Amino acid sequence: MKVTEHIAQANGNTQFSFEILPPLKGQHIKSIFDNIDPLMEFNPPFIDVTYHREEYIYKEQENGLLKRQVVKKRPGTVGICAAIQNRYKVDAIPHILCGGFTKEDTENFLIDLDFLGIQNVMALRGDAVKTETYFTPEKEGHEYANGLVKQINELNDGIYLDQDLQNTSKTNFCIGVAAYPEKHMESPSLDSDIHFLKKKIKSGAEYIVTQMFFDNQKYFEFVEKCRNEGITIPIIPGLKPIATKRQLNLLPHRFHVDLPEALILEVIKCKDNSEVKQVGIEWCIQQSKELQKAGIPVLHYYSMGKSDNIQTIASQVF
Ligand SMILES: Cc1cc2nc3c(=O)[nH]c(=O)nc-3n(C[C@H](O)[C@H](O)[C@H](O)COP(=O)(O)OP(=O)(O)OC[C@H]3O[C@@H](n4cnc5c(N)ncnc54)[C@H](O)[C@@H]3O)c2cc1C
């Protein structure tokens, strides 16, 4: 079923969903199931699986020279989605990127998803690879997520890259896109971000998932701004419980989000990370309950490969 259908069927009840990362290359898929199993009692209508593009690493050779290697540390997004749908009978949502994909790669990726019975995709640009300052698209790829949304939507209309194809089959993807209540890091302003968000919707996006935030006010203000701009599709909030002291620096640096002073002070007071985890759980429960009270249709949790804290939060909220 499509995300939009899940929301319509929930009759105003807030639903629980979450996002997982494929395991590091070399690890067994069991590590994924071990994380998902304890969360199934909260009846997620869908589970997102992130996509991780290639990275460049430099290995020293015997002659002392460095050799560049292209590696994908977390492959397996499509396989995990198929395994989730097969094992749990729950909709799996693969993330799909502009980065590293030509339009032809994208089309073939989407054909695989369609054949597997996957009905939802999260369309993203992706970040720059670690060795680059700015995002560079593939020569025959998309520069922004908007182009990717357009391509998916065209496939939904049976329009393939090779326009000589006759009697083509139409896909039926429900397309999700990303948004940033505290603005995307490259964006000159929130208004400009919303301007481009509207373009993604015009191109066919049917729902939005936000970047994590730790202050609900930022989400509420963002939703109000979007509604005033005529955006009517669901805006699903992304939530992440803070779990380590290091994340006090890492999360603002990596995701360009602010942490509220009260949360920072609570974390600083903690003697170790097990105390931080508890603070993060309690903070996230408060955030979740407030969002639930406001009638938000789905709360989406970033598990980042660990489900124990998400399980504790869900048991208090759902
Ligand atoms: C819910 C969620 C899930 C994510 N999952 C993944 C994942 O699985 N894998 C991964 O690698 N990354 C993931 N990301 C990170 C995402 O790829 C990055 O944040 C990326 O930098 C932007 O992606 P986007 O789809 O928002 O890009 P876009 O919508 O393309 O926007 C990127 C920037 O360009 C600007 N912009 C857009 N269109 C134009 C235009 N025509 N001209 C000028 N400027 C423009 C926007 O304002 C923004 O600043 C996720 C992010 C979120 C919020």
Short mmCIF file of C-alpha atoms and ligand atoms in Angstrom, two decimals:
data_model
loop_
_atom_site.label_atom_id
_atom_site.label_comp_id
_atom_site.label_asym_id
_atom_site.label_seq_id
_atom_site.Cartn_x
_atom_site.Cartn_y
_atom_site.Cartn_z
CA MET A 1 0.00 0.00 0.00
CA LYS A 2 1.06 3.59 -0.55
CA VAL A 3 2.10 5.84 2.35
CA THR A 4 -0.77 8.17 1.48
CA GLU A 5 -3.22 5.25 1.70
CA HIS A 6 -1.80 4.18 5.07
CA ILE A 7 -2.35 7.72 6.35
CA ALA A 8 -5.89 7.86 4.98
CA GLN A 9 -6.75 4.50 6.56
CA ALA A 10 -5.44 5.46 10.00
CA ASN A 11 -8.47 7.70 10.58
CA GLY A 12 -6.50 10.39 12.37
CA ASN A 13 -4.54 8.00 14.64
CA THR A 14 -0.80 8.68 14.83
CA GLN A 15 1.21 5.81 13.35
CA PHE A 16 4.72 4.61 14.15
CA SER A 17 7.37 4.20 11.46
CA PHE A 18 11.12 4.02 11.37
CA GLU A 19 14.20 4.02 9.16
CA ILE A 20 17.02 1.51 9.12
CA LEU A 21 20.48 1.43 7.55
CA PRO A 22 21.74 -1.56 5.56
CA PRO A 23 24.45 -3.40 7.53
CA LEU A 24 28.10 -2.75 6.79
CA LYS A 25 29.39 -4.89 3.94
CA GLY A 26 30.33 -8.33 5.24
CA GLN A 27 27.65 -8.42 7.93
CA HIS A 28 24.64 -10.73 7.89
CA ILE A 29 21.08 -9.52 7.24
CA LYS A 30 20.21 -11.08 10.62
CA SER A 31 21.55 -7.89 12.25
CA ILE A 32 18.74 -6.01 10.47
CA PHE A 33 16.06 -8.47 11.54
CA ASP A 34 17.35 -8.34 15.14
CA ASN A 35 16.70 -4.59 15.09
CA ILE A 36 13.34 -4.77 13.37
CA ASP A 37 11.83 -7.70 15.33
CA PRO A 38 11.33 -5.80 18.63
CA LEU A 39 9.67 -2.87 16.80
CA MET A 40 7.02 -4.91 14.99
CA GLU A 41 4.67 -4.94 18.00
CA PHE A 42 4.04 -1.21 17.29
CA ASN A 43 2.59 -2.06 13.85
CA PRO A 44 4.65 0.16 11.56
CA PRO A 45 2.74 0.59 8.28
CA PHE A 46 6.07 1.08 6.51
CA ILE A 47 9.82 0.85 7.11
CA ASP A 48 12.37 3.01 5.29
CA VAL A 49 15.74 1.66 4.18
CA THR A 50 18.44 4.25 3.50
CA TYR A 51 20.69 4.23 0.44
CA HIS A 52 24.43 4.75 0.78
CA ARG A 53 26.38 5.81 -2.23
CA GLU A 54 29.95 4.89 -3.06
CA GLU A 55 32.90 6.41 -1.21
CA TYR A 56 36.46 6.94 -2.34
CA ILE A 57 39.16 5.54 -0.11
CA TYR A 58 42.91 5.81 -0.58
CA LYS A 59 45.04 2.71 0.18
CA GLU A 60 48.81 2.83 0.45
CA GLN A 61 50.57 0.47 -1.93
CA GLU A 62 53.96 -1.28 -1.41
CA ASN A 63 55.71 1.50 -3.36
CA GLY A 64 54.30 4.10 -0.95
CA LEU A 65 51.91 5.58 -3.51
CA LEU A 66 48.23 5.94 -2.68
CA LYS A 67 45.71 4.10 -4.83
CA ARG A 68 42.12 5.35 -5.04
CA GLN A 69 39.43 2.72 -4.54
CA VAL A 70 35.70 3.09 -4.94
CA VAL A 71 33.79 1.23 -2.22
CA LYS A 72 30.19 0.95 -1.16
CA LYS A 73 30.25 0.32 2.57
CA ARG A 74 26.53 -0.33 3.01
CA PRO A 75 25.12 -2.00 -0.10
CA GLY A 76 21.88 -3.99 -0.09
CA THR A 77 19.04 -1.43 0.07
CA VAL A 78 16.88 -3.19 -2.51
CA GLY A 79 17.56 -6.69 -1.15
CA ILE A 80 16.68 -5.57 2.38
CA CYS A 81 13.43 -3.99 1.16
CA ALA A 82 12.44 -7.23 -0.56
CA ALA A 83 13.38 -9.23 2.55
CA ILE A 84 11.31 -6.92 4.80
CA GLN A 85 8.23 -7.17 2.61
CA ASN A 86 8.61 -10.92 2.44
CA ARG A 87 9.27 -11.53 6.14
CA TYR A 88 7.06 -8.94 7.86
CA LYS A 89 4.41 -8.24 5.19
CA VAL A 90 5.01 -4.54 5.74
CA ASP A 91 5.69 -1.94 3.05
CA ALA A 92 9.40 -1.23 2.68
CA ILE A 93 10.49 2.14 1.30
CA PRO A 94 13.87 2.24 -0.41
CA HIS A 95 15.65 5.57 -0.55
CA ILE A 96 16.90 6.43 -4.01
CA LEU A 97 19.52 9.07 -4.76
CA CYS A 98 20.58 11.33 -7.60
CA GLY A 99 24.22 10.94 -6.51
CA GLY A 100 26.05 8.12 -8.25
CA PHE A 101 23.11 7.35 -10.56
CA THR A 102 22.72 8.11 -14.24
CA LYS A 103 19.12 8.40 -15.45
CA GLU A 104 19.51 4.95 -17.00
CA ASP A 105 20.69 3.52 -13.62
CA THR A 106 17.67 5.17 -11.99
CA GLU A 107 15.27 3.68 -14.50
CA ASN A 108 16.71 0.18 -14.05
CA PHE A 109 16.64 0.56 -10.23
CA LEU A 110 12.95 1.58 -10.41
CA ILE A 111 12.13 -1.37 -12.69
CA ASP A 112 13.65 -3.73 -10.08
CA LEU A 113 11.55 -2.09 -7.34
CA ASP A 114 8.39 -2.30 -9.43
CA PHE A 115 8.96 -5.99 -10.18
CA LEU A 116 9.45 -6.63 -6.44
CA GLY A 117 6.06 -5.08 -5.66
CA ILE A 118 7.52 -2.03 -3.92
CA GLN A 119 5.03 0.85 -4.16
CA ASN A 120 6.79 3.70 -2.33
CA VAL A 121 10.14 5.42 -2.86
CA MET A 122 11.88 8.24 -1.05
CA ALA A 123 13.55 10.45 -3.67
CA LEU A 124 16.66 12.30 -2.51
CA ARG A 125 19.57 14.14 -4.01
CA GLY A 126 22.19 12.69 -1.63
CA ASP A 127 25.16 14.55 -0.21
CA ALA A 128 28.52 15.26 -1.79
CA VAL A 129 30.96 12.36 -1.51
CA LYS A 130 33.35 12.85 1.42
CA THR A 131 36.22 13.96 -0.78
CA GLU A 132 34.18 16.72 -2.47
CA THR A 133 32.92 20.02 -1.08
CA TYR A 134 29.84 20.28 -3.30
CA PHE A 135 27.50 17.70 -4.66
CA THR A 136 28.36 16.68 -8.22
CA PRO A 137 25.77 14.80 -10.23
CA GLU A 138 26.67 12.03 -12.65
CA LYS A 139 27.15 13.29 -16.21
CA GLU A 140 23.83 11.73 -17.24
CA GLY A 141 22.23 12.09 -13.82
CA HIS A 142 20.03 14.51 -11.87
CA GLU A 143 21.38 17.63 -10.19
CA TYR A 144 18.48 18.00 -7.74
CA ALA A 145 15.88 15.68 -6.24
CA ASN A 146 13.25 17.47 -8.32
CA GLY A 147 14.62 15.88 -11.53
CA LEU A 148 14.51 12.46 -9.90
CA VAL A 149 10.90 12.98 -8.78
CA LYS A 150 10.02 13.96 -12.35
CA GLN A 151 11.65 10.82 -13.74
CA ILE A 152 9.78 8.57 -11.29
CA ASN A 153 6.54 10.32 -12.09
CA GLU A 154 7.13 9.87 -15.81
CA LEU A 155 7.64 6.15 -15.27
CA ASN A 156 4.29 6.17 -13.44
CA ASP A 157 2.88 7.49 -16.72
CA GLY A 158 4.67 4.75 -18.69
CA ILE A 159 7.27 7.17 -20.10
CA TYR A 160 10.66 5.46 -20.28
CA LEU A 161 13.97 7.01 -21.36
CA ASP A 162 13.81 5.14 -24.65
CA GLN A 163 10.78 6.78 -26.16
CA ASP A 164 10.65 4.21 -28.97
CA LEU A 165 9.39 1.60 -26.49
CA GLN A 166 5.81 0.63 -27.32
CA ASN A 167 2.94 -0.42 -25.01
CA THR A 168 5.00 0.26 -21.90
CA SER A 169 3.94 -0.81 -18.42
CA LYS A 170 3.21 2.02 -15.96
CA THR A 171 4.73 1.92 -12.49
CA ASN A 172 2.67 3.08 -9.52
CA PHE A 173 5.11 4.64 -7.06
CA CYS A 174 4.09 6.95 -4.24
CA ILE A 175 6.98 9.43 -3.99
CA GLY A 176 8.30 10.87 -0.73
CA VAL A 177 10.76 13.76 -0.52
CA ALA A 178 12.91 15.36 2.17
CA ALA A 179 12.45 18.74 3.87
CA TYR A 180 14.35 20.63 6.54
CA PRO A 181 12.52 22.56 9.30
CA GLU A 182 15.83 24.27 10.10
CA LYS A 183 16.67 24.73 6.39
CA HIS A 184 18.96 22.61 4.23
CA MET A 185 22.63 23.35 4.88
CA GLU A 186 23.26 24.67 1.35
CA SER A 187 20.14 26.76 1.17
CA PRO A 188 20.47 30.56 1.45
CA SER A 189 17.13 30.74 3.32
CA LEU A 190 14.19 28.67 4.52
CA ASP A 191 11.97 30.49 2.02
CA SER A 192 14.19 29.42 -0.87
CA ASP A 193 14.16 25.84 0.45
CA ILE A 194 10.35 25.88 0.53
CA HIS A 195 10.31 27.33 -2.99
CA PHE A 196 12.23 24.27 -4.24
CA LEU A 197 10.20 21.93 -2.05
CA LYS A 198 7.09 23.15 -3.86
CA LYS A 199 8.72 22.26 -7.17
CA LYS A 200 9.24 18.66 -5.96
CA ILE A 201 5.55 18.49 -5.08
CA LYS A 202 4.52 19.92 -8.44
CA SER A 203 6.66 17.22 -10.07
CA GLY A 204 4.77 14.46 -8.26
CA ALA A 205 5.89 14.10 -4.61
CA GLU A 206 2.99 12.97 -2.43
CA TYR A 207 4.44 13.19 1.06
CA ILE A 208 7.35 14.77 2.92
CA VAL A 209 9.62 13.43 5.67
CA THR A 210 11.58 15.99 7.65
CA GLN A 211 15.13 16.07 8.81
CA MET A 212 15.44 15.33 12.54
CA PHE A 213 14.71 18.20 14.93
CA PHE A 214 14.84 18.43 18.72
CA ASP A 215 12.53 21.39 19.25
CA ASN A 216 8.94 20.76 18.15
CA GLN A 217 8.36 24.48 17.76
CA LYS A 218 10.67 24.45 14.74
CA TYR A 219 8.56 21.71 13.15
CA PHE A 220 5.25 23.45 13.91
CA GLU A 221 6.53 26.76 12.48
CA PHE A 222 7.85 24.98 9.39
CA VAL A 223 4.53 23.21 8.78
CA GLU A 224 2.68 26.52 9.17
CA LYS A 225 5.01 28.18 6.66
CA CYS A 226 4.51 25.32 4.19
CA ARG A 227 0.72 25.41 4.60
CA ASN A 228 0.75 29.18 4.03
CA GLU A 229 2.68 28.51 0.84
CA GLY A 230 -0.05 26.16 -0.35
CA ILE A 231 1.69 22.84 0.49
CA THR A 232 -1.08 20.43 1.48
CA ILE A 233 0.60 16.99 1.43
CA PRO A 234 1.51 15.18 4.71
CA ILE A 235 4.68 16.44 6.44
CA ILE A 236 5.95 13.50 8.50
CA PRO A 237 8.29 14.54 11.32
CA GLY A 238 11.64 12.74 11.63
CA LEU A 239 12.78 12.09 15.21
CA LYS A 240 16.05 10.86 16.60
CA PRO A 241 16.76 10.16 20.26
CA ILE A 242 20.20 11.44 21.19
CA ALA A 243 22.27 8.51 22.51
CA THR A 244 25.88 9.60 23.08
CA LYS A 245 27.71 12.68 24.35
CA ARG A 246 29.61 12.87 21.07
CA GLN A 247 26.33 13.53 19.25
CA LEU A 248 26.13 16.95 20.93
CA ASN A 249 28.78 18.02 18.41
CA LEU A 250 28.18 15.49 15.69
CA LEU A 251 24.47 16.11 15.03
CA PRO A 252 24.71 19.91 14.56
CA HIS A 253 27.83 19.43 12.41
CA ARG A 254 26.47 16.63 10.24
CA PHE A 255 22.79 17.49 10.01
CA HIS A 256 22.82 21.26 10.58
CA VAL A 257 20.24 21.13 13.36
CA ASP A 258 20.13 23.09 16.62
CA LEU A 259 19.95 21.35 19.97
CA PRO A 260 17.86 23.12 22.63
CA GLU A 261 19.86 24.51 25.57
CA ALA A 262 17.86 22.45 28.09
CA LEU A 263 18.74 19.21 26.25
CA ILE A 264 22.41 20.18 25.99
CA LEU A 265 22.60 20.89 29.73
CA GLU A 266 20.95 17.57 30.59
CA VAL A 267 23.41 15.68 28.38
CA ILE A 268 26.44 17.53 29.74
CA LYS A 269 25.42 16.51 33.28
CA CYS A 270 25.47 12.80 32.36
CA LYS A 271 28.31 10.66 33.75
CA ASP A 272 28.29 8.17 30.87
CA ASN A 273 26.49 7.29 27.65
CA SER A 274 23.96 5.04 29.36
CA GLU A 275 22.75 8.17 31.19
CA VAL A 276 22.79 10.13 27.92
CA LYS A 277 20.68 7.44 26.30
CA GLN A 278 18.10 7.80 29.07
CA VAL A 279 18.01 11.59 28.64
CA GLY A 280 17.59 11.11 24.88
CA ILE A 281 14.74 8.65 25.39
CA GLU A 282 12.88 10.95 27.78
CA TRP A 283 13.34 13.97 25.49
CA CYS A 284 12.10 12.03 22.48
CA ILE A 285 9.07 10.70 24.41
CA GLN A 286 8.07 14.28 25.28
CA GLN A 287 8.53 15.37 21.67
CA SER A 288 6.54 12.38 20.41
CA LYS A 289 3.66 12.87 22.83
CA GLU A 290 3.33 16.54 21.91
CA LEU A 291 3.33 15.72 18.18
CA GLN A 292 0.82 12.94 18.74
CA LYS A 293 -1.45 15.33 20.64
CA ALA A 294 -1.25 17.73 17.70
CA GLY A 295 -2.71 14.98 15.49
CA ILE A 296 0.38 14.34 13.35
CA PRO A 297 -0.41 11.27 11.17
CA VAL A 298 2.94 9.46 11.40
CA LEU A 299 6.02 9.82 13.62
CA HIS A 300 9.14 8.60 11.84
CA TYR A 301 12.15 7.51 13.93
CA TYR A 302 15.74 7.43 12.75
CA SER A 303 17.06 4.20 14.27
CA MET A 304 20.59 4.55 12.90
CA GLY A 305 21.01 0.82 13.24
CA LYS A 306 19.99 0.54 16.94
CA SER A 307 16.43 -0.18 17.98
CA ASP A 308 16.48 -0.57 21.79
CA ASN A 309 15.89 3.13 22.56
CA ILE A 310 13.24 3.40 19.80
CA GLN A 311 11.48 0.39 21.36
CA THR A 312 11.40 2.08 24.79
CA ILE A 313 10.05 5.30 23.26
CA ALA A 314 7.41 3.52 21.18
CA SER A 315 6.23 1.54 24.22
CA GLN A 316 5.47 4.86 25.98
CA VAL A 317 3.88 6.61 23.01
CA PHE A 318 1.94 4.06 20.89
C1 LIG B 1 14.17 12.09 5.53
C2 LIG B 1 15.56 12.08 4.93
C3 LIG B 1 16.10 10.89 4.46
C4 LIG B 1 17.39 10.88 3.90
N1 LIG B 1 17.92 9.68 3.46
C5 LIG B 1 19.12 9.67 2.86
C6 LIG B 1 19.68 8.44 2.35
O1 LIG B 1 19.08 7.38 2.44
N2 LIG B 1 20.90 8.50 1.77
C7 LIG B 1 21.60 9.67 1.64
O2 LIG B 1 22.71 9.65 1.10
N3 LIG B 1 21.11 10.84 2.12
C8 LIG B 1 19.90 10.86 2.73
N4 LIG B 1 19.39 12.04 3.21
C9 LIG B 1 20.20 13.27 3.10
C10 LIG B 1 19.95 14.04 1.78
O3 LIG B 1 20.38 13.27 0.69
C11 LIG B 1 20.75 15.36 1.89
O4 LIG B 1 20.20 16.19 2.87
C12 LIG B 1 20.98 16.12 0.58
O5 LIG B 1 21.99 17.07 0.82
C13 LIG B 1 19.75 16.86 0.05
O6 LIG B 1 18.81 16.00 -0.44
P1 LIG B 1 17.38 16.55 -0.94
O7 LIG B 1 16.69 15.42 -1.56
O8 LIG B 1 16.71 17.33 0.13
O9 LIG B 1 17.89 17.55 -2.11
P2 LIG B 1 17.20 18.72 -3.02
O10 LIG B 1 15.71 18.69 -2.80
O11 LIG B 1 17.70 18.49 -4.35
O12 LIG B 1 17.77 20.00 -2.35
C14 LIG B 1 19.18 20.17 -2.17
C15 LIG B 1 19.51 21.64 -2.04
O13 LIG B 1 19.37 22.29 -3.29
C16 LIG B 1 18.41 23.34 -3.23
N5 LIG B 1 17.71 23.26 -4.51
C17 LIG B 1 16.80 22.36 -4.91
N6 LIG B 1 16.45 22.55 -6.20
C18 LIG B 1 17.20 23.61 -6.64
C19 LIG B 1 17.33 24.30 -7.89
N7 LIG B 1 16.60 23.93 -8.96
N8 LIG B 1 18.22 25.29 -7.98
C20 LIG B 1 18.97 25.70 -6.91
N9 LIG B 1 18.88 25.08 -5.69
C21 LIG B 1 18.02 24.04 -5.56
C22 LIG B 1 17.55 23.03 -2.01
O14 LIG B 1 16.98 24.22 -1.47
C23 LIG B 1 18.59 22.42 -1.09
O15 LIG B 1 19.37 23.43 -0.49
C24 LIG B 1 18.13 12.09 3.81
C25 LIG B 1 17.57 13.29 4.30
C26 LIG B 1 16.30 13.29 4.86
C27 LIG B 1 15.73 14.57 5.41
#
